Structures are given as C-alpha cells and as structure tokens.
Coordinates of C-alpha atoms and ligand atoms in Angstrom, one line a residue:
X1 CA 22.8 33.6 38.5
X2 CA 24.3 33.2 35.1
X3 CA 21.6 34.3 32.6
X4 CA 21.4 32.2 29.6
X5 CA 20.7 34.6 26.5
X6 CA 17.2 34.3 25.4
X7 CA 15.8 33.2 22.1
X8 CA 18.2 33.9 19.2
X9 CA 16.2 36.1 16.5
X10 CA 15.0 34.0 13.8
X11 CA 16.3 36.5 11.2
X12 CA 19.9 36.8 12.6
X13 CA 22.3 36.5 9.7
X14 CA 25.4 34.1 9.4
X15 CA 28.4 36.0 11.2
X16 CA 30.9 37.3 8.7
X17 CA 34.8 37.9 9.7
X18 CA 37.3 39.8 8.1
X19 CA 40.9 39.1 8.1
X20 CA 41.7 42.9 8.0
X21 CA 39.4 43.6 11.0
X22 CA 41.2 42.8 14.3
X23 CA 38.0 42.6 16.2
X24 CA 36.2 40.2 14.2
X25 CA 39.1 37.9 13.3
X26 CA 40.0 37.7 17.1
X27 CA 36.5 36.1 17.7
X28 CA 38.1 33.0 16.0
X29 CA 40.1 30.4 17.8
X30 CA 43.7 30.6 16.6
X31 CA 43.7 27.0 15.2
X32 CA 40.7 27.8 12.9
X33 CA 42.4 30.8 11.7
X34 CA 45.6 29.0 10.9
X35 CA 43.7 26.7 8.7
X36 CA 41.8 29.5 7.0
X37 CA 44.9 31.2 5.9
X38 CA 46.5 28.0 4.7
X39 CA 43.3 27.1 2.7
X40 CA 43.5 30.6 0.8
X41 CA 46.9 30.1 -0.3
X42 CA 46.3 26.4 -1.4
X43 CA 43.3 27.7 -3.4
X44 CA 45.3 30.4 -5.0
X45 CA 48.0 27.9 -6.1
X46 CA 45.4 25.6 -7.4
X47 CA 43.1 27.8 -9.5
X48 CA 45.4 30.7 -10.2
X49 CA 43.3 33.4 -8.3
X50 CA 42.1 33.9 -4.7
X51 CA 38.8 32.6 -3.5
X52 CA 35.9 35.0 -2.9
X53 CA 35.4 33.9 0.7
X54 CA 35.5 30.8 2.9
X55 CA 32.4 29.2 4.4
X56 CA 32.7 27.2 7.6
X57 CA 30.6 25.2 9.7
X58 CA 31.7 22.7 12.7
X59 CA 30.9 19.3 14.0
X60 CA 29.0 18.8 17.2
X61 CA 28.9 17.0 20.3
X62 CA 25.6 16.2 22.0
X63 CA 25.9 16.5 25.8
X64 CA 22.4 15.1 26.5
X65 CA 19.3 14.4 24.6
X66 CA 19.9 11.3 22.5
X67 CA 17.7 10.2 19.6
X68 CA 14.9 12.5 20.6
X69 CA 15.4 15.2 18.2
X70 CA 13.3 13.6 15.6
X71 CA 10.6 13.1 18.1
X72 CA 10.7 16.8 18.4
X73 CA 11.8 16.9 22.1
X74 CA 14.4 19.4 23.3
X75 CA 18.3 18.6 23.1
X76 CA 21.6 20.2 24.5
X77 CA 24.4 19.8 22.0
X78 CA 27.2 22.2 21.1
X79 CA 29.6 22.9 18.2
X80 CA 33.2 21.7 18.6
X81 CA 36.1 23.2 17.3
X82 CA 36.5 20.6 14.5
X83 CA 35.1 21.8 11.2
X84 CA 34.7 21.8 7.5
X85 CA 36.1 25.0 5.7
X86 CA 35.4 25.5 1.9
X87 CA 37.2 28.2 -0.1
X88 CA 35.0 29.3 -2.9
X89 CA 34.9 31.6 -6.1
X90 CA 31.7 32.2 -8.0
X91 CA 32.3 32.2 -11.8
X92 CA 29.6 33.7 -14.1
X93 CA 27.9 30.7 -15.8
X94 CA 27.9 30.2 -19.4
X95 CA 26.0 27.2 -20.7
X96 CA 25.5 24.7 -17.7
X97 CA 26.8 25.6 -14.1
X98 CA 30.1 23.9 -13.6
X99 CA 31.3 22.7 -10.1
X100 CA 35.0 22.1 -9.7
X101 CA 35.5 20.5 -6.2
X102 CA 38.9 19.6 -4.7
X103 CA 40.0 18.5 -1.2
X104 CA 43.2 19.1 0.7
X105 CA 43.4 15.6 1.0
X106 CA 43.0 14.4 -2.6
X107 CA 44.1 10.7 -1.9
X108 CA 41.2 10.2 0.2
X109 CA 38.8 12.7 -1.4
X110 CA 39.7 12.7 -5.1
X111 CA 39.0 16.0 -7.2
X112 CA 35.8 15.9 -9.1
X113 CA 33.8 18.0 -11.6
X114 CA 30.3 18.1 -12.6
X115 CA 27.6 20.2 -14.2
X116 CA 24.0 20.5 -13.3
X117 CA 20.8 21.7 -15.0
X118 CA 19.8 25.4 -14.3
X119 CA 16.2 24.7 -13.6
X120 CA 16.2 21.1 -12.2
X121 CA 17.4 19.4 -9.1
X122 CA 20.9 18.3 -8.7
X123 CA 20.9 14.6 -8.9
X124 CA 22.1 12.5 -6.0
X125 CA 22.5 8.9 -6.0
X126 CA 22.4 7.6 -2.3
X127 CA 23.2 4.1 -3.5
X128 CA 26.5 5.4 -4.9
X129 CA 28.3 6.6 -1.8
X130 CA 30.5 9.3 -2.7
X131 CA 32.3 12.1 -0.6
X132 CA 30.7 15.0 -2.9
X133 CA 27.3 13.6 -2.4
X134 CA 27.2 15.7 0.8
X135 CA 28.4 19.0 -1.1
X136 CA 25.6 18.0 -3.5
X137 CA 23.1 17.8 -0.8
X138 CA 23.8 21.2 0.4
X139 CA 23.9 22.5 -3.2
X140 CA 20.5 21.1 -4.0
X141 CA 18.7 22.4 -0.9
X142 CA 20.3 25.9 -1.3
X143 CA 19.3 26.0 -5.2
X144 CA 15.6 24.8 -4.3
X145 CA 15.6 27.6 -1.8
X146 CA 16.9 30.3 -4.2
X147 CA 14.7 29.4 -7.2
X148 CA 11.7 29.8 -4.8
X149 CA 12.9 33.1 -3.6
X150 CA 13.6 34.2 -7.0
X151 CA 10.6 32.8 -8.8
X152 CA 9.6 35.0 -11.8
X153 CA 13.1 36.3 -12.7
X154 CA 15.4 34.2 -14.4
X155 CA 17.8 32.6 -12.1
X156 CA 21.2 31.1 -13.5
X157 CA 23.1 29.8 -10.6
X158 CA 26.9 30.7 -10.4
X159 CA 29.6 28.1 -11.4
X160 CA 31.9 27.3 -8.5
X161 CA 35.6 26.6 -7.8
X162 CA 36.1 25.0 -4.6
X163 CA 38.7 23.7 -2.2
X164 CA 37.6 21.8 0.9
X165 CA 39.4 21.1 4.0
X166 CA 37.7 19.2 6.9
X167 CA 39.2 17.6 10.1
X168 CA 35.9 16.3 11.5
X169 CA 36.5 12.4 11.5
X170 CA 33.9 10.9 9.1
X171 CA 31.5 8.2 10.6
X172 CA 32.9 9.3 14.1
X173 CA 29.6 10.4 15.7
X174 CA 30.3 14.1 15.7
X175 CA 28.4 14.9 12.5
X176 CA 30.9 15.4 9.8
X177 CA 27.9 15.3 7.7
X178 CA 26.1 18.3 9.2
X179 CA 29.5 20.3 9.0
X180 CA 29.7 19.2 5.3
X181 CA 26.1 19.9 4.3
X182 CA 25.6 23.2 6.4
X183 CA 29.0 24.6 4.8
X184 CA 27.9 23.6 1.3
X185 CA 24.6 25.2 1.6
X186 CA 26.3 28.3 3.0
X187 CA 28.7 28.4 0.2
X188 CA 26.0 28.2 -2.4
X189 CA 24.2 30.8 -0.8
X190 CA 26.8 33.3 -0.6
X191 CA 28.3 32.4 -4.3
X192 CA 24.7 33.3 -5.4
X193 CA 24.7 36.6 -3.5
X194 CA 22.1 35.4 -0.9
X195 CA 22.7 36.7 2.7
X196 CA 21.2 33.8 4.3
X197 CA 19.8 33.9 8.1
X198 CA 20.5 31.1 10.4
X199 CA 17.2 29.9 10.5
X200 CA 16.8 29.7 6.7
X201 CA 20.2 27.7 6.6
X202 CA 18.9 25.5 9.5
X203 CA 15.5 24.7 7.6
X204 CA 17.2 23.8 4.3
X205 CA 20.1 22.0 5.7
X206 CA 17.8 19.6 7.6
X207 CA 15.8 18.8 4.5
X208 CA 19.0 18.6 2.4
X209 CA 20.8 16.0 4.7
X210 CA 17.6 13.8 4.3
X211 CA 18.4 13.7 0.7
X212 CA 21.5 11.6 1.5
X213 CA 18.9 8.9 2.9
X214 CA 18.8 9.2 6.5
X215 CA 15.7 10.5 8.2
X216 CA 17.4 12.7 10.8
X217 CA 16.2 15.4 13.2
X218 CA 17.6 18.9 13.3
X219 CA 19.9 18.8 16.2
X220 CA 23.4 18.4 14.3
X221 CA 22.5 21.3 12.0
X222 CA 21.2 23.6 14.8
X223 CA 24.4 22.9 16.8
X224 CA 26.6 23.5 13.7
X225 CA 24.9 26.7 12.7
X226 CA 23.8 28.4 16.1
X227 CA 26.4 27.6 18.6
X228 CA 28.4 30.0 20.7
X229 CA 31.9 29.6 21.8
X230 CA 31.8 28.7 25.6
X231 CA 28.0 27.8 25.8
X232 CA 25.9 24.7 25.4
X233 CA 23.0 25.2 22.9
X234 CA 19.5 24.4 24.2
X235 CA 17.6 23.5 21.1
X236 CA 13.7 23.4 20.9
X237 CA 11.8 22.0 18.2
X238 CA 8.2 22.2 19.3
X239 CA 6.0 24.1 18.6
X240 CA 8.7 25.8 16.7
X241 CA 12.4 25.9 16.4
X242 CA 14.1 28.0 19.2
X243 CA 17.6 28.1 20.6
X244 CA 19.0 29.5 23.7
X245 CA 22.7 29.7 24.7
X246 CA 23.2 28.1 28.2
X247 CA 26.6 29.1 30.0
X248 CA 28.1 26.3 32.1
X249 CA 28.4 27.9 35.7
X250 CA 31.8 27.8 37.6
X251 CA 32.6 24.7 39.7
X252 CA 35.2 24.0 42.4
X253 CA 37.1 21.8 39.8
X254 CA 36.6 23.0 36.3
X255 CA 34.4 21.0 34.2
X256 CA 35.8 19.5 31.1
X257 CA 34.1 17.5 28.2
X258 CA 36.0 14.8 26.9
X259 CA 35.3 13.1 23.4
X260 CA 36.7 9.7 22.8
X261 CA 36.3 7.7 19.6
X262 CA 35.4 4.2 19.7
X263 CA 36.7 3.6 16.1
X264 CA 33.8 1.6 15.5
X265 CA 32.4 3.0 12.3
X266 CA 28.6 2.8 11.7
X267 CA 28.1 3.6 8.1
X268 CA 24.6 5.1 8.6
X269 CA 23.8 5.1 4.8
X270 CA 23.9 1.3 5.1
X271 CA 22.8 0.4 8.4
X272 CA 19.8 3.0 8.5
X273 CA 17.0 0.5 7.7
X274 CA 18.0 -1.8 10.7
X275 CA 19.3 1.0 13.0
X276 CA 18.5 4.8 12.6
X277 CA 15.7 4.8 10.2
X278 CA 13.9 2.0 12.0
X279 CA 14.1 4.0 15.3
X280 CA 12.5 7.0 13.4
X281 CA 9.8 4.5 12.3
X282 CA 9.2 3.1 15.7
X283 CA 8.9 6.4 17.6
X284 CA 6.4 7.6 14.9
X285 CA 4.4 4.6 15.3
X286 CA 4.5 4.7 19.1
X287 CA 3.3 8.4 18.7
X288 CA 0.3 7.3 16.6
X289 CA -0.6 4.2 18.5
X290 CA -0.7 6.2 21.7
X291 CA -2.8 9.0 20.3
X292 CA -5.2 6.3 19.2
X293 CA -5.1 4.6 22.6
X294 CA -6.0 8.2 24.1
X295 CA -8.5 9.2 21.3
X296 CA -6.6 12.4 20.3
X297 CA -5.9 13.4 16.8
X298 CA -2.5 14.5 15.8
X299 CA -1.8 17.4 13.2
X300 CA 0.9 16.9 10.9
X301 CA 4.4 18.3 12.3
X302 CA 7.8 19.0 11.3
X303 CA 9.2 15.7 12.1
X304 CA 10.5 13.5 9.2
X305 CA 7.3 11.2 9.0
X306 CA 4.9 13.8 10.3
X307 CA 3.9 12.5 13.6
X308 CA 6.1 12.9 16.7
X309 CA 5.9 11.7 20.4
X310 CA 6.2 15.3 21.4
X311 CA 3.0 16.1 19.2
X312 CA 1.2 13.3 21.0
X313 CA 2.3 14.5 24.3
X314 CA 0.9 18.1 23.5
X315 CA -2.6 16.7 22.6
X316 CA -2.9 14.3 25.3
X317 CA -2.0 16.9 28.0
X318 CA -4.5 19.5 26.1
X319 CA -7.2 16.8 26.5
X320 CA -6.3 16.3 30.1
X321 CA -6.4 20.2 30.8
X322 CA -2.8 19.9 31.9
X323 CA -0.9 22.1 29.3
X324 CA -0.4 24.7 32.2
X325 CA 1.7 22.1 34.2
X326 CA 5.4 22.3 34.1
X327 CA 6.8 19.9 31.4
X328 CA 8.5 17.9 33.9
X329 CA 5.3 16.9 35.8
X330 CA 3.7 16.2 32.5
X331 CA 6.4 14.0 31.2
X332 CA 6.3 11.9 34.6
X333 CA 2.6 11.4 33.8
X334 CA 3.3 10.2 30.3
X335 CA 6.2 7.7 31.5
X336 CA 3.7 5.9 34.0
X337 CA 0.7 5.8 31.3
X338 CA 3.0 4.8 28.6
X339 CA 4.5 1.8 30.9
X340 CA 0.8 0.7 31.4
X341 CA -0.4 1.3 28.0
X342 CA 2.4 0.0 25.7
X343 CA 3.0 -3.4 27.8
X344 CA 4.3 -5.7 25.2
X345 CA 8.0 -6.0 26.0
X346 CA 8.6 -8.3 23.1
X347 CA 7.4 -5.6 20.6
X348 CA 4.6 -5.3 18.1
X349 CA 4.1 -7.0 14.7
X350 CA 2.7 -5.1 11.7
X351 CA -0.6 -6.9 12.3
X352 CA -0.7 -6.0 15.8
X353 CA 0.0 -2.3 15.2
X354 CA -2.6 -2.2 12.4
X355 CA -5.2 -3.7 14.5
X356 CA -4.6 -1.1 17.1
X357 CA -4.7 1.8 14.6
X358 CA -7.8 0.2 12.9
X359 CA -6.3 0.0 9.4
X360 CA -5.0 -2.8 7.4
X361 CA -1.5 -3.8 7.1
X362 CA -0.9 -2.4 3.5
X363 CA -2.2 0.9 4.7
X364 CA 0.3 0.9 7.7
X365 CA 3.0 0.2 5.2
X366 CA 2.3 3.0 2.9
X367 CA 1.5 5.6 5.5
X368 CA 4.5 4.9 7.9
X369 CA 6.8 2.5 6.2
X370 CA 7.2 3.5 2.7
X371 CA 9.3 6.7 2.8
X372 CA 12.5 4.6 3.5
X373 CA 13.3 1.0 3.8
X374 CA 12.7 -0.4 7.3
X375 CA 13.9 -4.0 7.9
X376 CA 12.0 -5.4 11.0
X377 CA 9.6 -8.2 12.1
X378 CA 8.8 -6.5 15.3
X379 CA 8.6 -2.9 16.5
X380 CA 9.6 -2.1 20.1
X381 CA 7.3 0.9 20.5
X382 CA 7.4 0.5 24.6
X383 CA 11.1 0.7 24.9
X384 CA 11.5 3.4 22.2
X385 CA 9.0 5.6 23.6
X386 CA 10.1 5.0 27.3
X387 CA 13.6 6.0 26.2
X388 CA 12.3 9.1 24.5
X389 CA 10.1 10.5 27.4
X390 CA 12.7 9.8 30.1
X391 CA 15.7 11.2 28.0
X392 CA 13.5 14.3 27.5
X393 CA 12.9 14.6 31.2
X394 CA 16.7 14.3 31.7
X395 CA 17.6 17.1 29.3
X396 CA 15.1 19.5 31.3
X397 CA 16.7 18.3 34.6
X398 CA 20.1 18.9 33.2
X399 CA 19.3 22.3 31.9
X400 CA 17.7 23.3 35.1
X401 CA 20.7 22.3 37.0
X402 CA 22.9 24.4 34.9
X403 CA 20.6 27.5 35.0
X404 CA 19.4 27.6 38.6
X405 CA 22.7 28.1 40.2
X406 CA 25.7 30.3 39.9
X407 CA 28.1 27.9 41.1
X408 CA 27.9 24.1 40.8
X409 CA 28.8 22.5 44.1
X410 CA 29.8 18.6 44.5
X411 CA 26.1 17.5 44.6
X412 CA 25.1 19.4 41.5
X413 CA 28.0 17.9 39.7
X414 CA 27.2 14.4 41.0
X415 CA 23.6 14.9 39.8
X416 CA 24.7 15.9 36.2
X417 CA 26.9 13.0 36.0
X418 CA 24.2 10.8 37.0
X419 CA 22.0 12.2 34.4
X420 CA 24.5 11.2 31.8
X421 CA 25.2 7.7 33.1
X422 CA 21.5 7.2 32.9
X423 CA 21.3 8.3 29.5
X424 CA 23.8 5.9 28.5
X425 CA 21.9 3.0 30.2
X426 CA 18.7 3.7 28.5
X427 CA 20.6 4.1 25.1
X428 CA 22.1 0.7 25.8
X429 CA 18.9 -1.0 27.0
X430 CA 15.5 0.7 25.9
X431 CA 17.1 2.3 22.8
X432 CA 19.5 -0.4 21.8
X433 CA 21.9 2.0 20.1
X434 CA 25.0 1.4 21.9
X435 CA 27.7 -1.3 21.2
X436 CA 29.9 -3.3 23.4
X437 CA 33.0 -1.1 22.6
X438 CA 31.2 2.0 23.7
X439 CA 30.1 0.2 27.0
X440 CA 33.6 -0.7 27.5
X441 CA 34.7 3.0 27.0
X442 CA 32.3 4.3 29.3
X443 CA 33.1 1.7 32.1
X444 CA 36.9 2.3 31.9
X445 CA 36.4 6.1 31.8
X446 CA 34.0 6.1 34.9
X447 CA 36.6 3.9 36.7
X448 CA 39.2 6.3 36.1
X449 CA 37.2 9.2 37.5
X450 CA 34.6 10.8 35.0
X451 CA 31.6 12.2 36.5
X452 CA 29.5 10.8 33.6
X453 CA 30.1 9.0 30.5
X454 CA 27.9 8.2 27.4
X455 CA 27.7 7.8 23.7
X456 CA 27.0 10.9 21.6
X457 CA 25.4 10.9 18.2
X458 CA 23.5 8.2 16.6
X459 CA 25.7 5.4 18.3
X460 CA 26.2 1.9 17.2
X461 CA 29.9 2.7 17.4
X462 CA 31.1 6.5 16.8
X463 CA 32.0 8.8 19.7
X464 CA 31.7 8.9 23.4
X465 CA 31.4 11.9 25.5
X466 CA 32.6 12.4 29.2
X467 CA 32.2 15.0 32.0
X468 CA 35.0 15.1 34.1
X469 CA 37.2 17.5 36.4
X470 CA 40.2 19.0 34.6
X471 CA 42.6 17.3 37.2
X472 CA 41.3 14.0 36.1
X473 CA 41.9 14.3 32.2
X474 CA 45.2 12.7 32.6
X475 CA 44.2 9.7 34.4
X476 CA 41.2 9.1 32.4
X477 CA 43.0 9.5 29.0
X478 CA 45.8 7.2 30.4
X479 CA 43.3 4.5 31.2
X480 CA 41.6 4.8 27.9
X481 CA 44.8 4.4 26.3
X482 CA 45.9 1.3 27.9
X483 CA 42.6 -0.4 28.6
X484 CA 40.8 0.4 25.5
X485 CA 42.8 1.6 22.4
X486 CA 46.1 -0.4 22.9
X487 CA 43.9 -3.5 23.8
X488 CA 41.8 -3.4 20.9
X489 CA 43.9 -1.7 18.1
X490 CA 47.5 -2.8 19.3
X491 CA 49.1 -1.3 16.0
X492 CA 47.3 2.2 16.4
X493 CA 49.8 5.1 15.6
X494 CA 50.5 7.9 18.1
X495 CA 49.0 10.2 15.6
X496 CA 45.7 8.1 15.6
X497 CA 45.7 8.2 19.4
X498 CA 46.1 11.9 19.5
X499 CA 42.9 12.2 17.4
X500 CA 40.9 9.5 19.5
X501 CA 40.5 11.7 22.5
X502 CA 40.2 15.3 22.3
X503 CA 39.1 17.7 25.1
X504 CA 35.9 19.3 23.5
X505 CA 35.4 23.1 23.9
X506 CA 32.2 24.5 23.1
X507 CA 32.7 26.5 19.9
X508 CA 31.3 28.9 17.4
X509 CA 28.8 27.9 14.8
X510 CA 28.9 28.7 11.1
X511 CA 30.6 31.8 9.7
X512 CA 31.9 33.3 6.6
X513 CA 35.5 34.5 6.3
X514 CA 36.9 37.1 3.9
X515 CA 40.4 38.1 3.3
X516 CA 43.7 36.6 4.4
Ligands
NG1_601 P1 24.8 11.5 13.9 O1 24.9 10.2 13.1 O2 25.9 11.4 14.9 O3 25.2 12.5 12.9 C1 22.3 11.3 14.2 C2 21.4 12.3 13.8 C3 20.7 13.4 14.6 C4 20.2 12.9 16.1 C5 21.4 11.8 16.6 C6 21.0 11.1 17.8 C7 21.7 13.0 11.3 C8 22.4 13.8 10.2 N1 21.8 13.1 12.8 O4 23.5 12.0 14.4 O5 19.6 14.2 14.0 O6 19.0 12.1 16.0 O7 21.8 10.9 15.6 O8 20.5 12.0 18.7 O9 21.3 11.8 11.0
MG602 MG1 25.7 12.7 10.6

C-alpha cells in the first residue's frame, strides 16, 4: 500500500536550493530552473548587481474540497508548476525603508517605488486595486511578525530591490494571489535574515491575504507553501493545522489532471460582498444558528469570523457522546439533521436569523456582518451548510480511496470521478458558485472522456479541473478547443489557447534559490 507521509513537522524550514549544488538544483523542474536563471541576469542588468536570492511560491489547483476551508473542513489541493518568483537584494536602510519593485512584464505591471514607516503598518488601500498591493500584503504581514519577534531590540527593516516574474494567470482560479503573497512574505523574511518555518509562513500569509479584502480560508497558502512534487496535499485546519502528502496510486491508464480556464474573470475584490464574503458570512451564520438549535456553545476558532461549521460539528458530536465515531458517520448524521432543522429553502432574512439567535438585528449585524460589506436580503443557510457537510464527506471518501489501495482499478476510478462530478453539481446548485461557461466546459469534457470534471478555486468563472486517462488528453483538449474556446472566443490566439489548457502536475511548494 502506498504510505502517505505523516504530519509535516510544524517547524520544518522552507527548502533552500543552490545553483552550485547539483543534488538540490536537480529537485527543481527544468522549466522553473530556466526562469530562475533568466531572472538573475535580468535583475543584474536592471540594478547593476546580482540579487541575494530568489523566493518562489507556486499557484495551486484544488482537486476536491471546494469552499470548505473557511469552515475549517479538510481539503485536497496541490501546487502547480506555474509560480511567482521574486529576485531580491536587501539594502541597508538609511532614513525610511525604500522598496523598488519591477516586473518582467512592465507594460502590464509598471515599475513602482514606495517608502514605508519603520514602526507602523505598511498602508494598503483595498479600494485602489494595484498589482503591488499583493506584495504590500506579504510585506506587511511579514513585518508585523518580525516586529513581534524582535520586540525590545530596535528593528529597522531592510530596503529592497526587487524583480518579479509570474506565470500564474491572474484571476484565473489557480491562486495567483497566494503565490504572490506567500513569495512576498518569504522575500521580506529572508531579506531581514529570518529563517521562516513553513508553519510561520502559512499563518502570516493567510492573515496577510485578508488585508486585500477577501475573508479567505487557508487552503491556497497551504498548497503553495507545503506541497510536494508528485503528491496531493491533504490539509486539515481543525482542531489545528496539519498537512499530509498523499501519493496517487498507479492505475491501468495513467491518471492525469487537466486544468482548463474559462476566461471568465471574477474579480474577487469587487464581487466579494455578493459572492465570496457572503458565502463566508452564510456559513458562519449557519454554524451559530445550528449551535443555538442544539444548545451547544462555540468557542471562537481560527476561521475568519470566528465560528465555523466544523466547530459546531465538534461540539454537537461531543454533546451526543459520538466523538469516537468515524468522521464519515458523524457527517452523515449532521447532514440528516441539517436537512431537517434548516428547512427554509427560500433562505432566512436578518430578522429571522436574529430571532433564532435570540438577539436584535443590530446585534446580528455588528457581530457577524460588519467586518466586511455583505450585500444580501436573504441568507441561504440550508443550501450552504449542506454543501459544506457533503463536500467534507466527499473529501474524506476521495482520500480514503487513494490511501486504501496500491493500484486503482476501474471501479475506484469511476468512483473518484463521480465524487468530482458530485462536487461540481453541489457547487452549481447548493453553493451557487459556478457559472454557465464553467458548466459548459465540464459537460463538453465529460462527453469527450473525462472521469470527472469540476470548477476549482472560488468559481463564478476562473478555472476547471478534470481527471482523465492520459490516452484521452488529446480528445478532451480537441473537444474543448472546438466546442468551447473557438465558439466563445472566435478570435482567440494560438498562444492564448496553449495557456488555456494545461496538464497539471503536482509540484513543489515554496523555496528559496541562491546562485545562478
Ligand atoms: P481563489 O479565489 O481561487 O484564490 C478561494 C480562497 C480559498 C478557498 C477557495 C474555494 C482566497 C485567497 N482563496 O480561492 O481559501 O476558499 O476560494 O475553495 O480567497
Ligand atoms: Mg486568490
């Protein structure tokens, strides 16, 4: 049986690779190495000297477990090979620290310079959406961490010269934002001589990314930081954060994951009050309403609004004396119970929720709906909670199927594909986070031979992921090309088409590179 590596030690440091050391340099995929070398020579041309190091963090694809990380349920993503690499040189600061930040694509991402105060937070204006905001988010989080660590001694952050190169499509559902924030925080740490552990980088990157205005969970950062080449990353958030590397067993026909962009861009910063952040609020409200119905008290947890469905789950099962039961059975009971208790298909108004919680509407708003703007008349607690519990169950089933066998047979594979398809159906109906284009892509891909097809990431556009046999890749990409891309975007260039569909190989997470 393939044995997944047990928990990654919380203190494990970020990997460091050296151009002069064959063994460590070999652990890196050739396409990443080529970009790393190119970036060093461009940096040297731009600033007149070589960078000290390169910090790198990749994008991610979520295989299964959508929109449940902020409810603190387990997810199963992995890093992809597209990434953000930052060449950096630390310069001793005189006066206020100065950041010079350039991009290898200056037309799209113009060069900027800014200073920031030594002892106050770096300012970010989420309303003024600028590419360097994500760098500032990582910088701010890392500096908060370093200030705390060096309390008592006077800490003057280094000034920075930076050159950034990214090939994760922005707004494309594979988390360019986490790649950017994690690599920025890592850059700041290294430039200020702190050897950050993976766990530290995870904690501060999640908080940093919220500074940009989205109340996300921790999945993207975990995948970007902890993933290992060739493995999926089973990520647990409750009761505390742990990860496990899960190998994909052999199968008769080699299993391939294909990512296909919809090219429908959902700008989260803008749509969050009706989409992403509203879902976070709905899940939180479902958790507190269910807790109230069952007479259990929730302690605050690490989710963005402090009360999660996973936390309710735990307390409910504790009350029932069922914490020893397998999680799968616990979830089954909770699904049945929720179907009965949260019966309003049409959703719940603020007044109705306040009444259920025995509080006033202003109290409800100040406790749960004031950290960020939420635009909604009705909150679909039933549908959101049911999606969450059922999706959590599918993650457990998917992982069990991978872990319990050495070789996947036809039956296993059909089952895995079915879980992916059920996840998509639930995202479309109960969670309402798909869109017609994504549904169309999934239908075309299935007809052409995928085992399972679904959206990946936040949805409302973005990216899709497909599980298929290697020998069907050609048929599926051809069908998507003809029936989706050329139909929706008749003027699409060959270059853009090549970017649209990518075979996603589970890749390595963040690392620092030296030399070249
Ligand atoms: P995207 O928008 O694809 O980066 C978001 C969240 C995740 C997770 C997924 C849905 C951020 C940074 N990430 O991903 O935490 O909730 O949606 O599963 O907002
Ligand atoms: Mg993102």
